[in-house]
XYZ file of C-alpha atoms in Angstrom:
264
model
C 109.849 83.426 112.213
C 111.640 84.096 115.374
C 115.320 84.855 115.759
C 117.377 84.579 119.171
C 115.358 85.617 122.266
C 114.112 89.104 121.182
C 112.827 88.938 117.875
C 109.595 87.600 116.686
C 107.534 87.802 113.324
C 104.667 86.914 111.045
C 105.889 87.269 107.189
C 103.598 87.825 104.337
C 105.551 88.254 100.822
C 104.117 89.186 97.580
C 104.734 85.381 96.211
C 102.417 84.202 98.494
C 99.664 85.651 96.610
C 100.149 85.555 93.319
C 101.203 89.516 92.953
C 97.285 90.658 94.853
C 99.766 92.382 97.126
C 101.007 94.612 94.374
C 102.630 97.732 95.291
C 103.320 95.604 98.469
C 106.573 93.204 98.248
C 106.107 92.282 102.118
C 105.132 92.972 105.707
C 106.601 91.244 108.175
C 104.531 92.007 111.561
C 106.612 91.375 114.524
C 107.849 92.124 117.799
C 110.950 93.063 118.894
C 112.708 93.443 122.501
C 116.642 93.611 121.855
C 118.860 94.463 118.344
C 118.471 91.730 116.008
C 119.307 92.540 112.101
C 121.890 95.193 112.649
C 122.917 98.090 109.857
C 121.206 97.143 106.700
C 120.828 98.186 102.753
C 117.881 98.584 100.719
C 117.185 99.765 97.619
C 114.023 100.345 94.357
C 111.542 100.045 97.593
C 110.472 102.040 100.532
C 110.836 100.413 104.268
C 107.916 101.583 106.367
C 107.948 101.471 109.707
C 104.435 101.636 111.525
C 104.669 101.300 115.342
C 101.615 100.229 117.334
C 100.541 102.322 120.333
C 100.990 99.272 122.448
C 104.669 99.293 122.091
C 106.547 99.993 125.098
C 110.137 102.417 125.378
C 111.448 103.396 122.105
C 113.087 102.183 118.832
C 116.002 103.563 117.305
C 115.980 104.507 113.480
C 119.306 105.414 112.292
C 119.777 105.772 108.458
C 122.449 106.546 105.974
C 120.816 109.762 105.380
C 121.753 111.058 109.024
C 118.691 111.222 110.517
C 118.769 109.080 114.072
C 115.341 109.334 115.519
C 113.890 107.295 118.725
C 110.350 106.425 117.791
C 108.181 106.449 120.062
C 104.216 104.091 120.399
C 102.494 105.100 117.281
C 105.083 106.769 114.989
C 105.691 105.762 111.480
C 109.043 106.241 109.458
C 108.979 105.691 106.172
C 112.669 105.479 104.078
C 112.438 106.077 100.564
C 115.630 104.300 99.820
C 115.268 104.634 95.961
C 118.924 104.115 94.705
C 119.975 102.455 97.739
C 120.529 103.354 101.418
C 121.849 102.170 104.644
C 118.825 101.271 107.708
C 119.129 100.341 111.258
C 116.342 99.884 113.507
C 116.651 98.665 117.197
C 114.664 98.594 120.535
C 116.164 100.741 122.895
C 117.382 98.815 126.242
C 114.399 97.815 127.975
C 111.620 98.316 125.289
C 109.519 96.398 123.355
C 108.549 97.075 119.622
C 105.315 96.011 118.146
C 105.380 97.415 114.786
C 104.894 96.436 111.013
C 107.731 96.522 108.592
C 105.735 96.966 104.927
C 108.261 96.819 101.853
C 106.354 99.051 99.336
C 107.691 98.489 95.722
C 108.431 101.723 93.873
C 107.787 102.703 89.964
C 110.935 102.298 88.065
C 110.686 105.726 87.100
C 111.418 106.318 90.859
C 114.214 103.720 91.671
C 117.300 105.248 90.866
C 115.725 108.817 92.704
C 118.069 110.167 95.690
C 116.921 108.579 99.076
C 114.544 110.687 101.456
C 112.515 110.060 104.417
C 109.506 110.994 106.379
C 108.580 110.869 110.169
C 105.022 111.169 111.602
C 104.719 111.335 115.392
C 101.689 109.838 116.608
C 101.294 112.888 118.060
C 100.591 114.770 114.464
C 98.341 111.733 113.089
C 94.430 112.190 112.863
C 91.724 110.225 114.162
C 88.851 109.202 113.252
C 86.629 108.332 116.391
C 83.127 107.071 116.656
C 80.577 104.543 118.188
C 82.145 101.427 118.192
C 85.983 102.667 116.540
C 88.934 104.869 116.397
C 90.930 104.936 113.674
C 94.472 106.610 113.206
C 95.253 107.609 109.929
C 98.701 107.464 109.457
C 99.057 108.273 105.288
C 96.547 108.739 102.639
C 92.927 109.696 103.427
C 89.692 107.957 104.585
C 86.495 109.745 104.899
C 87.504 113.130 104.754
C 90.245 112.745 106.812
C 93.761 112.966 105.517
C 97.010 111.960 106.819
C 100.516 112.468 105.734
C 101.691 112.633 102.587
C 104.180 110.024 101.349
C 107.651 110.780 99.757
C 106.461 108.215 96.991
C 102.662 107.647 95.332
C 100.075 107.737 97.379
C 99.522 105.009 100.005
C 97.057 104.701 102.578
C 97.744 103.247 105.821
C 94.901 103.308 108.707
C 95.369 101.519 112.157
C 91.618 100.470 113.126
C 90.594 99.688 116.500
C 87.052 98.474 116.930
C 85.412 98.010 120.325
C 82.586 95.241 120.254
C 79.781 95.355 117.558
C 81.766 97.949 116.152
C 82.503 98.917 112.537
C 83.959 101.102 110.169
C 83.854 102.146 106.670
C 86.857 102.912 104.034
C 85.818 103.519 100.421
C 89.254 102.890 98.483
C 90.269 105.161 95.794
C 88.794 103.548 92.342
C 91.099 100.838 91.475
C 93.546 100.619 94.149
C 94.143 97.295 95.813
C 93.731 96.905 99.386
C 95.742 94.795 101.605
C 94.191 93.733 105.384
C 95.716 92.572 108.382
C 93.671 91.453 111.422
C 96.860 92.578 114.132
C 94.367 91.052 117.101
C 90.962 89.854 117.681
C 88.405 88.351 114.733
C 86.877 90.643 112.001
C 84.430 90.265 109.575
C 85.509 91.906 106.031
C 82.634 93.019 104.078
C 83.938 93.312 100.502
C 80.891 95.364 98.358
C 78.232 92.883 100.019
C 80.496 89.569 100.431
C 81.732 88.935 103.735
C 84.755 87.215 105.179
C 85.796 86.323 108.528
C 88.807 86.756 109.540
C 90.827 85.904 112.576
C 94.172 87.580 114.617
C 97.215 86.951 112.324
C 95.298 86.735 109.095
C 95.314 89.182 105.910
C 93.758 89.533 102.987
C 93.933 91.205 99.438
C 91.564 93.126 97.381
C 91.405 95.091 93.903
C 88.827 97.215 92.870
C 86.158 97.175 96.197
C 83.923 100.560 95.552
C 83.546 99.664 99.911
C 85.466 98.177 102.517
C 83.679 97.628 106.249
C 85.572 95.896 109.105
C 82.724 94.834 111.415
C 83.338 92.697 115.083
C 81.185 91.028 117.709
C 83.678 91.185 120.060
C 86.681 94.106 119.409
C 90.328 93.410 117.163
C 92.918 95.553 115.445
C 93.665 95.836 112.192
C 96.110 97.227 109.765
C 94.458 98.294 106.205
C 97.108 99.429 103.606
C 95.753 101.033 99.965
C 97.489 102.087 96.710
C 97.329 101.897 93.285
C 98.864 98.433 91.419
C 102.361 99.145 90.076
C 101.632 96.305 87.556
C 105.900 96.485 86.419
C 107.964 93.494 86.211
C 110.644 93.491 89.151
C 113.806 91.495 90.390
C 114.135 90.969 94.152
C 117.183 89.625 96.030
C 116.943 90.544 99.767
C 116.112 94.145 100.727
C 116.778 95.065 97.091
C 114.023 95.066 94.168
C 115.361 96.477 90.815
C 113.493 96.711 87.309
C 115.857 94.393 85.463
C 118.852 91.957 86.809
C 121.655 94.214 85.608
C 119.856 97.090 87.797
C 120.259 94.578 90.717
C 123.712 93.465 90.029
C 124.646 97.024 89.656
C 123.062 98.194 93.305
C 124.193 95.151 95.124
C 127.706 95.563 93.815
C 127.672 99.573 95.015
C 126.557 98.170 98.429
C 130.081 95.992 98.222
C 131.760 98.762 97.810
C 130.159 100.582 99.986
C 128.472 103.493 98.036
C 125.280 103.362 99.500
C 126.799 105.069 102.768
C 126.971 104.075 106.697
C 124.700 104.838 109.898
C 127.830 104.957 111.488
């Protein structure tokens, strides 16, 4: 998907695969180099933002909760937008994002919750680094390493590098599905003893793998994101994902009338 000169994306939506994406309702990975979307609303999901250390400048998060934050390479912002908020991200003049947006679904116990939000610098993220790969965990925990904490469930989110005839090894909290995205480079996926290959731009999903290890001959990125299946029936329209249809009619009629607040 590409829109005007600046904005540029790969889209993967929780259709697509038959719900294996579950808590995930999409991640669009894309680039960005000038304002594209302008102020938007959200609500019943989180917005994640996870920047990529090879972005250049910094991107603009304003939200309706008042925070206005330039991110720099490597942050992550994650809005909790719950009952509905107001987002605007943008590229500062002269930048260029590389980043993930990941829409994670939340419970319907949570949906109607008061908005929040969390920022981790790069800066404050641990890595994991070893022959062959670095890994920055940016939420949840992998091998005795633990990241932040989200406002929501938990959710893992690791950014692995891997140099050639490198590897790593995540072991997934029992019954959480696991979502994979190769950001650059080819990977092999070893899924408890079955392999996959997999090349730049591709993901895949997973439920219930006791062991996950990325493997490469020759180096690649990737993005692995972990939580546990809502399994709850939801109704999406845009940015918005309610429990029922009358939830949705009732957010997307407070966004009309402007409820859900500014970034202005």
């Amino acid at each position: 998907m590409t829109r005007g000169d600046g904005f540029e994306a790969l889209s993967f939506i929780h259709r697509q695969l038959d719900g294996l994406m579950d808590p995930l309702i999409m991640v669009d990975h894309f680039t960005m180099t000038e304002p594209t979307f302008g102020p938007h609303a959200h609500a019943g999901i989180s917005a994640v933002s996870v920047l990529f250390e090879d972005s250049t400048g910094s991107f603009r998060n304003r939200d309706s909760l008042g925070n206005d934050i330039e991110l720099a390479p490597g942050d992550l912002y994650w809005l909790k937008a719950a009952r509905g908020a107001v987002h605007d991200e943008a590229p500062t003049p002269g930048s260029r994002t590389h980043a993930l947006q990941i829409f994670v679904n939340l419970p319907a116990a949570q949906k109607l919750e008061v908005p929040s939000a969390l920022h981790v610098p790069a800066s404050e993220m641990p890595a994991i680094e070893g022959p062959g790969h670095r890994v920055r965990v940016m939420t949840g925990e992998t091998n005795g390493v633990v990241g932040a904490t989200p406002p929501t469930l938990p959710f893992t989110i690791l950014d692995v590098a891997l140099q050639a005839n490198g590897s790593f090894t995540h072991r997934p909290d029992l019954g959480d599905a696991t979502w994979l995205h190769v950001i650059g480079g080819e990977m092999e996926v070893e899924l408890d003893e079955t392999r996959y290959r997999l090349s730049s731009d591709a993901a895949l999903a997973a439920h219930g793998a006791a062991e996950i290890r990325l493997l490469s001959d020759e180096g690649g990125q990737a993005v692995l994101l972990g939580g546990t299946p809502l399994r709850e029936p939801f109704v999406q329209k845009g940015p918005f994902a309610m429990s029922n249809a009358d939830q949705l009619a009732e957010v997307i009629a407070a966004h009309e009338a402007g409820e859900l607040g500014t970034v202005d």
